[in-house]
Short mmCIF file of C-alpha atoms and ligand atoms in Angstrom, two decimals:
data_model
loop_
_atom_site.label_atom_id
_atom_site.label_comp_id
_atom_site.label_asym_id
_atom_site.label_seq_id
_atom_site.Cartn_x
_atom_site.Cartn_y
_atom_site.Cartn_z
CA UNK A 227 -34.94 72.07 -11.61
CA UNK A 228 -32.92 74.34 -13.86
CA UNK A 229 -29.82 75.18 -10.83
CA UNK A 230 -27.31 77.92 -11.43
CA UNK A 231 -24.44 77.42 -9.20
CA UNK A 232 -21.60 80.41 -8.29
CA UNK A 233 -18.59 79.56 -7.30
CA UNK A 234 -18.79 75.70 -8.43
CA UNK A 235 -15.19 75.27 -9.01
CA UNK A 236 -14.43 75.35 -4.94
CA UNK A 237 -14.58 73.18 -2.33
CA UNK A 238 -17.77 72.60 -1.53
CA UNK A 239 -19.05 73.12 -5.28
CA UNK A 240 -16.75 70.05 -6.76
CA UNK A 241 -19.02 67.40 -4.14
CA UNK A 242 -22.19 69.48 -4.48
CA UNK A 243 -22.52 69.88 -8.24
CA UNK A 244 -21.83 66.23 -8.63
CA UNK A 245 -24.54 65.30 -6.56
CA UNK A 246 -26.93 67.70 -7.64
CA UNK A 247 -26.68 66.31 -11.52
CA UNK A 248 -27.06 62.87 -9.83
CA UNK A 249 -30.54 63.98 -8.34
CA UNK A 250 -31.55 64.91 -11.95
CA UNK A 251 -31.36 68.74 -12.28
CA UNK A 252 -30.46 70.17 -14.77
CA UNK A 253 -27.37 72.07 -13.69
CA UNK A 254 -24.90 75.02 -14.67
CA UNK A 255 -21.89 75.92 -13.39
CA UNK A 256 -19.87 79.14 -12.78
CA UNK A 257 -16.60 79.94 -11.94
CA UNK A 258 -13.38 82.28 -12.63
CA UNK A 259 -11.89 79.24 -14.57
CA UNK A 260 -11.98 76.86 -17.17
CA UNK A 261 -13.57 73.83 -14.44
CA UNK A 262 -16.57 75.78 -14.67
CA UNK A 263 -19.05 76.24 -17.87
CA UNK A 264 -19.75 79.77 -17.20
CA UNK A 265 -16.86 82.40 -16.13
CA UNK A 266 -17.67 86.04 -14.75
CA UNK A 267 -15.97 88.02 -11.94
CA UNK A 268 -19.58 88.50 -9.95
CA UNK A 269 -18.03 91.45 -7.96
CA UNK A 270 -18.32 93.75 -11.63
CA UNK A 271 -22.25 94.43 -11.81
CA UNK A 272 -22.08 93.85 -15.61
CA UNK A 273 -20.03 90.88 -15.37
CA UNK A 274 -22.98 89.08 -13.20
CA UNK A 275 -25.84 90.97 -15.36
CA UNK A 276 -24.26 89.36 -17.92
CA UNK A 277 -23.51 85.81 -16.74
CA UNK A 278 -27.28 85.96 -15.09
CA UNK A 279 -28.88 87.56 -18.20
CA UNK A 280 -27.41 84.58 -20.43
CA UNK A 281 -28.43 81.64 -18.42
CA UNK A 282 -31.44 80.31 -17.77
CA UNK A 283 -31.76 79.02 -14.13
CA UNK A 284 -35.17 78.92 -11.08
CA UNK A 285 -32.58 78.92 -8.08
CA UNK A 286 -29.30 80.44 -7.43
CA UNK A 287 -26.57 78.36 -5.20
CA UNK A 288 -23.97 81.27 -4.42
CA UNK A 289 -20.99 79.45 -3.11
CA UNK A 290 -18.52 82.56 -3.99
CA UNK A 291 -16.36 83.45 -1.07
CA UNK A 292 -13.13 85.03 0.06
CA UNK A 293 -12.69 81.94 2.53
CA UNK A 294 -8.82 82.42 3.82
CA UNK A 295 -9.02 84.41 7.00
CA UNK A 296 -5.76 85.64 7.18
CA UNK A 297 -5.98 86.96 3.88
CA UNK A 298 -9.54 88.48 4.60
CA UNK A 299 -7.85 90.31 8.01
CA UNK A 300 -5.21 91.77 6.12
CA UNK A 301 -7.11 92.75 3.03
CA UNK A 302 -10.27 93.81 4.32
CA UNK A 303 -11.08 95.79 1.09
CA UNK A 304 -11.13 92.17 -0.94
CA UNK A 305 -12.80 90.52 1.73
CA UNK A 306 -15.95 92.85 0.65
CA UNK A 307 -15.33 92.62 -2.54
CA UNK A 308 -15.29 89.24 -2.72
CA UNK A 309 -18.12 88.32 -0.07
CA UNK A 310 -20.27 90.82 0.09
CA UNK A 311 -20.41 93.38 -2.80
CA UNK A 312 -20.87 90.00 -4.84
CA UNK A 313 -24.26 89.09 -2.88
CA UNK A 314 -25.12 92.99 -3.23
CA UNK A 315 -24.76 92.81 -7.24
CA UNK A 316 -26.57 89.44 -6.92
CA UNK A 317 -29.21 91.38 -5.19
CA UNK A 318 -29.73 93.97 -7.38
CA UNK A 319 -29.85 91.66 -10.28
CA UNK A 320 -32.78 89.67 -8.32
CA UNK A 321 -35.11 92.76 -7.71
CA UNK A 322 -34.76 93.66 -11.29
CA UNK A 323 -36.37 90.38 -12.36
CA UNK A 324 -39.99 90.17 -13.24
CA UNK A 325 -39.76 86.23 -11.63
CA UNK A 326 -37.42 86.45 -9.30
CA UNK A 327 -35.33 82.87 -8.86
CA UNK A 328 -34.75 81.52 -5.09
CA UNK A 329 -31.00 82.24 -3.83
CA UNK A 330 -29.48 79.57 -1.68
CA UNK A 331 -26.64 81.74 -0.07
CA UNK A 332 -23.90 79.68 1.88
CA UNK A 333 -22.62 81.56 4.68
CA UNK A 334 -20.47 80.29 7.93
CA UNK A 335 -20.36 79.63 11.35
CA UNK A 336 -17.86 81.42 12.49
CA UNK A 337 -20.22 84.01 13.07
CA UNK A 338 -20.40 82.60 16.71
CA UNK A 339 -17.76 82.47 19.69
CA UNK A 340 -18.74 82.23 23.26
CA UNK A 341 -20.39 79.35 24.95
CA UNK A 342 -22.35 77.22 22.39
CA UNK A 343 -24.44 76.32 20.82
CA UNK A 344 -25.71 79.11 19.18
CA UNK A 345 -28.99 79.90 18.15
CA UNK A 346 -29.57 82.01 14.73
CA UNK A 347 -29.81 85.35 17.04
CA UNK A 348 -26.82 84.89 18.91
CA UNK A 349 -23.99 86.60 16.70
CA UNK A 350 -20.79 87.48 17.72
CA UNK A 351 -18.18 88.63 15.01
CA UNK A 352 -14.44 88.39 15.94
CA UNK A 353 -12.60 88.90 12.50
CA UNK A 354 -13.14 90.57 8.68
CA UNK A 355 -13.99 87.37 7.44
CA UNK A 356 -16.62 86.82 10.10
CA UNK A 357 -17.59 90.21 9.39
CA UNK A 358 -18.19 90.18 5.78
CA UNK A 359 -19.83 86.55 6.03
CA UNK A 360 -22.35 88.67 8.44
CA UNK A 361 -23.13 91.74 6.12
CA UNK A 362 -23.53 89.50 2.81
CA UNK A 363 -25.87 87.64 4.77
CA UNK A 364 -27.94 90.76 5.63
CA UNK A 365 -27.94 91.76 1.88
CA UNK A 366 -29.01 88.21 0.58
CA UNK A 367 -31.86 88.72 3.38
CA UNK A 368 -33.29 91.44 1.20
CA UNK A 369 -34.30 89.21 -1.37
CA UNK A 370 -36.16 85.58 -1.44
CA UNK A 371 -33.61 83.50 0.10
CA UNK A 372 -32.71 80.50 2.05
CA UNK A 373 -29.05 81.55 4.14
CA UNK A 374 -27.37 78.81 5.62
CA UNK A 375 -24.72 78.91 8.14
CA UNK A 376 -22.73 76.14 8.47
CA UNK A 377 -19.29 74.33 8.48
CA UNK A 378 -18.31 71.06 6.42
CA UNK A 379 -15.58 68.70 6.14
CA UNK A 380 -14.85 65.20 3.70
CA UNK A 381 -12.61 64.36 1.03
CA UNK A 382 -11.82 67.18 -1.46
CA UNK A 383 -12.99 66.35 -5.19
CA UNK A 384 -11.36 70.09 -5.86
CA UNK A 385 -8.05 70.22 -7.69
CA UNK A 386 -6.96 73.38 -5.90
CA UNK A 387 -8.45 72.38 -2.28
CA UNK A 388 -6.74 70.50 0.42
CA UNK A 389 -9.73 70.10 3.52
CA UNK A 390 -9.42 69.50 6.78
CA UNK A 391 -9.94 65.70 6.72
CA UNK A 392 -6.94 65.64 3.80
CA UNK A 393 -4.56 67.55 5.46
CA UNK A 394 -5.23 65.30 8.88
CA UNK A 395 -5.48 62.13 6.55
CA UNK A 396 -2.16 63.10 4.78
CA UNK A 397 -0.11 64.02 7.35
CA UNK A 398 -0.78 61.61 10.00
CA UNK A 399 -0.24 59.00 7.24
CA UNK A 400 3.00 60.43 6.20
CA UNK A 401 3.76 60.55 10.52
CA UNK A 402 4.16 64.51 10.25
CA UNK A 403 4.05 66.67 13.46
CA UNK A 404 0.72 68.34 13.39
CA UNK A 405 -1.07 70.38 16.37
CA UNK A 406 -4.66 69.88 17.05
CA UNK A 407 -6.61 72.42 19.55
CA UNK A 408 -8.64 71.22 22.35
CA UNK A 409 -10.47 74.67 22.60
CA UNK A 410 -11.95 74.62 19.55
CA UNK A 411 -15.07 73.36 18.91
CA UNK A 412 -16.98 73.00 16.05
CA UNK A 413 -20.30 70.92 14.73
CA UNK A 414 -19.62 70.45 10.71
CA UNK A 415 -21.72 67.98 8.37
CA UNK A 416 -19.86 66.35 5.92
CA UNK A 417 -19.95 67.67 2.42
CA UNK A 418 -22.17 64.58 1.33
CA UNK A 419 -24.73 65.38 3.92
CA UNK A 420 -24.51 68.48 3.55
CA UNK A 421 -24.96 68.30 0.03
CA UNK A 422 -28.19 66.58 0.48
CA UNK A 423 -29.14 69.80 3.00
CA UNK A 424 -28.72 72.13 0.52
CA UNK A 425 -30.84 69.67 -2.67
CA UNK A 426 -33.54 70.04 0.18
CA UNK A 427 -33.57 73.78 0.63
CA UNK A 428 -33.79 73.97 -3.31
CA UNK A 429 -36.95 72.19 -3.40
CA UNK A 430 -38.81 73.74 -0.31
CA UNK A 431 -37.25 76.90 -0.96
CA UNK A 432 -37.59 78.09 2.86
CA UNK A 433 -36.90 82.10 3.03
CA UNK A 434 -34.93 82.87 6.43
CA UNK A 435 -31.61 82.48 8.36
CA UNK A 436 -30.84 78.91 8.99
CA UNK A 437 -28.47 77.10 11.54
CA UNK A 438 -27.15 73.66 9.39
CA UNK A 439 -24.22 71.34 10.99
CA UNK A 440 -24.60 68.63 13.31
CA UNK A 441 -26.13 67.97 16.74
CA UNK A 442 -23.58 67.96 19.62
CA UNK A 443 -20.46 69.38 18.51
CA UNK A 444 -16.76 68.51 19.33
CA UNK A 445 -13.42 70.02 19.73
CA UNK A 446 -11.20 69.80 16.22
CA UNK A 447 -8.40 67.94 18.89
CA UNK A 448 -11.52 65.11 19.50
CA UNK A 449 -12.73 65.18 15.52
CA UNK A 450 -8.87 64.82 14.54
CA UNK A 451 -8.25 61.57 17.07
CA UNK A 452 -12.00 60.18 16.00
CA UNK A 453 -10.90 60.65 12.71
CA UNK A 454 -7.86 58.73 12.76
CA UNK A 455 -9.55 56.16 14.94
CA UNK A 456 -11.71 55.30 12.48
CA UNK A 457 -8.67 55.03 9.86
CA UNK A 458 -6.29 53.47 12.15
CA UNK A 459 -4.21 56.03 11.65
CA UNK A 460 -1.09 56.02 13.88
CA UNK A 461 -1.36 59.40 16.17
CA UNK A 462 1.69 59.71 17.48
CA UNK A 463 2.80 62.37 15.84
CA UNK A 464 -0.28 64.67 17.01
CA UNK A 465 -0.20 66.84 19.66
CA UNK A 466 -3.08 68.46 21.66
CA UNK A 467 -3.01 72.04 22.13
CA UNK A 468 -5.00 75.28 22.52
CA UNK A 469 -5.29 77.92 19.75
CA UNK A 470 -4.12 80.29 22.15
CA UNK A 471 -0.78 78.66 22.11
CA UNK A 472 -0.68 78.61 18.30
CA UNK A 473 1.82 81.42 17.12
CA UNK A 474 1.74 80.90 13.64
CA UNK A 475 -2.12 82.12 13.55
CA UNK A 476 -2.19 86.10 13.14
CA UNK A 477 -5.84 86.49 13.23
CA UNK A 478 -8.13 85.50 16.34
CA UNK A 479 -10.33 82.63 15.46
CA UNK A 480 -13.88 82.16 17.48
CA UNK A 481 -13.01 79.17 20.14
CA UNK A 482 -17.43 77.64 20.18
CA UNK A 483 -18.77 78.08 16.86
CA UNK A 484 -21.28 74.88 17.77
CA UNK A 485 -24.63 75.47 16.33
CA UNK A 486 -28.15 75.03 17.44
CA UNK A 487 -30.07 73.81 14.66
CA UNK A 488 -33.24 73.27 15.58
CA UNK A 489 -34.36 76.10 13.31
CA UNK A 490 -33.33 74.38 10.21
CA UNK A 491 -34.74 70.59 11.71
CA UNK A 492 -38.33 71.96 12.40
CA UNK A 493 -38.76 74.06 9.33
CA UNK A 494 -37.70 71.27 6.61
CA UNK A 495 -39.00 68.43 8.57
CA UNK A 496 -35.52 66.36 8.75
CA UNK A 497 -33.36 65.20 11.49
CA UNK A 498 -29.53 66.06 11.03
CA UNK A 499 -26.88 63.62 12.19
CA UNK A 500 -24.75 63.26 14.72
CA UNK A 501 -21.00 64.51 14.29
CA UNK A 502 -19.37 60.87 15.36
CA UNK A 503 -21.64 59.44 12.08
CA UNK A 504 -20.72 62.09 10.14
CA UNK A 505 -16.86 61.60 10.70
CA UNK A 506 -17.89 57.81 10.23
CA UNK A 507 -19.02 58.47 7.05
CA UNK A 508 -16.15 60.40 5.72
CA UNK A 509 -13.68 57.99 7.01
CA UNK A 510 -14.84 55.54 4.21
CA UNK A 511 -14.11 58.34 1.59
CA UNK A 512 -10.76 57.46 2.38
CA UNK A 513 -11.46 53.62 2.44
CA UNK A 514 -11.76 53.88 -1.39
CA UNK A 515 -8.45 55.60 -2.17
CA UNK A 516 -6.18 53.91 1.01
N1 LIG B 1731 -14.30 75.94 3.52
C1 LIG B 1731 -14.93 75.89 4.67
O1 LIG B 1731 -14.51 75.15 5.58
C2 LIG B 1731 -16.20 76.69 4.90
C3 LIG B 1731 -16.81 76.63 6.15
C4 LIG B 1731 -18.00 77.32 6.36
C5 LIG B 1731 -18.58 78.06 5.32
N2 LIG B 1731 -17.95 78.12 4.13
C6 LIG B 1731 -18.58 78.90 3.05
O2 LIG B 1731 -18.96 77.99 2.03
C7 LIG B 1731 -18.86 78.60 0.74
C8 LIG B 1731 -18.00 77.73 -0.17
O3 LIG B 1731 -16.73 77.58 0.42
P1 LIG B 1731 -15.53 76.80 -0.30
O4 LIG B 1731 -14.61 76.35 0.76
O5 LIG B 1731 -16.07 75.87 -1.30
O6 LIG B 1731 -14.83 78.05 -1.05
P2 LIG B 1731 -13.63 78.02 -2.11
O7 LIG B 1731 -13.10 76.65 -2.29
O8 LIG B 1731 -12.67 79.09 -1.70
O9 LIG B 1731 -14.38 78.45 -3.45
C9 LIG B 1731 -14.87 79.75 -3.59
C10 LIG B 1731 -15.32 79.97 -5.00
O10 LIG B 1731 -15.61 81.37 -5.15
C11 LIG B 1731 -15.12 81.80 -6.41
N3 LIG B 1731 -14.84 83.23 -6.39
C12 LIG B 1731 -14.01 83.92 -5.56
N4 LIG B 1731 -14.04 85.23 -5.87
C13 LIG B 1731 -14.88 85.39 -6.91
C14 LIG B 1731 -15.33 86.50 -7.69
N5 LIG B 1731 -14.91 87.75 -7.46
N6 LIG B 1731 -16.21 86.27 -8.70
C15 LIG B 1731 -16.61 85.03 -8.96
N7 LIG B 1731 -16.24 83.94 -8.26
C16 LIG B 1731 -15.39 84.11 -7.25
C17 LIG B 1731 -13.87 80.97 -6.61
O11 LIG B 1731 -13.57 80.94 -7.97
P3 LIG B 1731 -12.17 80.36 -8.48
O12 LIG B 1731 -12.36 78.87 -8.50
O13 LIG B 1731 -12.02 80.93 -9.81
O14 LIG B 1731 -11.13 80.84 -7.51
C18 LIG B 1731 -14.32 79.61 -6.07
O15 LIG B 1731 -14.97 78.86 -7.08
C19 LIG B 1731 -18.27 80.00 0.98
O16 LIG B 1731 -19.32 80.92 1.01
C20 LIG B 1731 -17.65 79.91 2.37
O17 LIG B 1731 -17.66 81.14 3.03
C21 LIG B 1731 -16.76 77.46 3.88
#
């Protein structure tokens, strides 16, 4: 399929756009840089007219996002900019077509906090980021899309990107101090799988809200030690703790963002995995480069 993806040049887009070329489609990337073919600032309506005008594509991956919380808290303005009035433009642009394409819109779990796991319904927004994750999601609802919240982790192929699994993979190598939080908990696929989640939603092209991470969640204190378990990392330089007890945080992160995904299962007729074979799996990303 011809695949336009926005916002390729991130985190997620350097493992998906790989894969997606590996699967055979024929695919186009977008960015603000040179890593990507096509550049446009998609919060300018003419910049995205233009960018979508020019390119030929069926379905739309929008990866685009303002992801740094902090920054989103304390510049609320960009946060909208950024992750919503993007999906709005996209919007617009979408209704104005004769054949409209499918958008695959990524959006986020930390939508939820409370006692998980959360079904699609059960929204609870505790910060701007959170917020504008929530309204762009409303806007991409207004045209034929598939919206999946979700979480991911693995080995960064992004030149600008440190994840989760690098910074614990780096620094418990390197025997730095780092704090983990036992009240956090979380269900993320890796990237990989993930990848393969979204490849699926292109071709059935379901329209709705979908849950997509793992079954059975953990805290990021028990994914950090399972992590380094499966590395042998030494992990006596990592501390439990609870976010609450984390100073250097400004803004208030949700403490269960662990995600029902039933929804998601039934719909596109697959099983996800569990979380331990997920951080199994991403454990030998590191294999190849330790
Ligand atoms: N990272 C996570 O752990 C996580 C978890 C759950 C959900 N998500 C969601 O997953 C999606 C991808 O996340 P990610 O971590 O891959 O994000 P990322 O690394 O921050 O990449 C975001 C991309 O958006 C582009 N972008 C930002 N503002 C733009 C604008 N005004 N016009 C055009 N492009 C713009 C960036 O371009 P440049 O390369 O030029 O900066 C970059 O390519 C996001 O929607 C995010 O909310 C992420």
């Amino acid at each position: 399929m011809k695949l336009l993806i926005l916002g390729s040049s991130g985190l997620l887009g350097s493992t998906l756009v790989p894969f997606l070329t590996s699967c055979g489609h024929e695919v186009k990337t977008h960015g603000r840089s040179d890593d990507a073919q096509y550049q446009a600032d998609l919060s300018d309506p003419n910049d995205l007219a233009g960018l979508l005008d020019t390119v030929d594509h069926e379905v739309i991956v929008n990866l685009v996002g303002l992801t740094d919380v902090e920054l989103c808290e304390t510049k609320p303005n960009q946060a909208y900019l950024v992750n919503v009035r993007t999906v709005e433009n996209l919007a617009a642009w979408i209704k104005r077509q004769e054949s409209p394409p499918h958008l695959v819109h990524i959006s986020t779990d930390q939508v939820y906090d409370g006692p998980g796991k959360h079904a699609e319904n059960h929204v609870t927004l505790t910060n701007y980021y959170a917020f504008s994750k929530y309204a762009a999601e409303l806007v991409a609802a207004s045209v034929p899309a598939t919206i999946l919240r979700t979480n991911f982790f693995g080995r960064s192929r992004c030149r600008m990107r440190m994840s989760l699994a690098d910074w614990l993979f780096h620094s418990l190598s390197r025997g730095e101090p780092i704090q983990v939080f036992d009240d956090v908990l979380f269900s993320p696929l890796s990237m990989t799988t993930l990848s393969k989640m979204i490849e699926l939603s292109i071709k059935q092209q379901p329209d709705g809200l979908f849950n997509l991470g793992t079954h059975e969640g953990m805290s990021k204190a028990d994914f950090a030690f399972a992590f380094a378990d499966q590395l042998k990392l030494p992990t006596r330089t990592m501390t439990r703790t609870t976010i609450a007890q984390a100073t250097f945080l400004k803004t208030y992160r949700p403490r269960d963002m662990r995600m029902d995904c039933a929804k998601f299962e039934t719909r596109l007729g697959i099983g996800l995995p569990l979380l331990g074979s997920e951080i199994e799996q991403v454990a030998n990303e590191y294999r190849e480069v330790a």
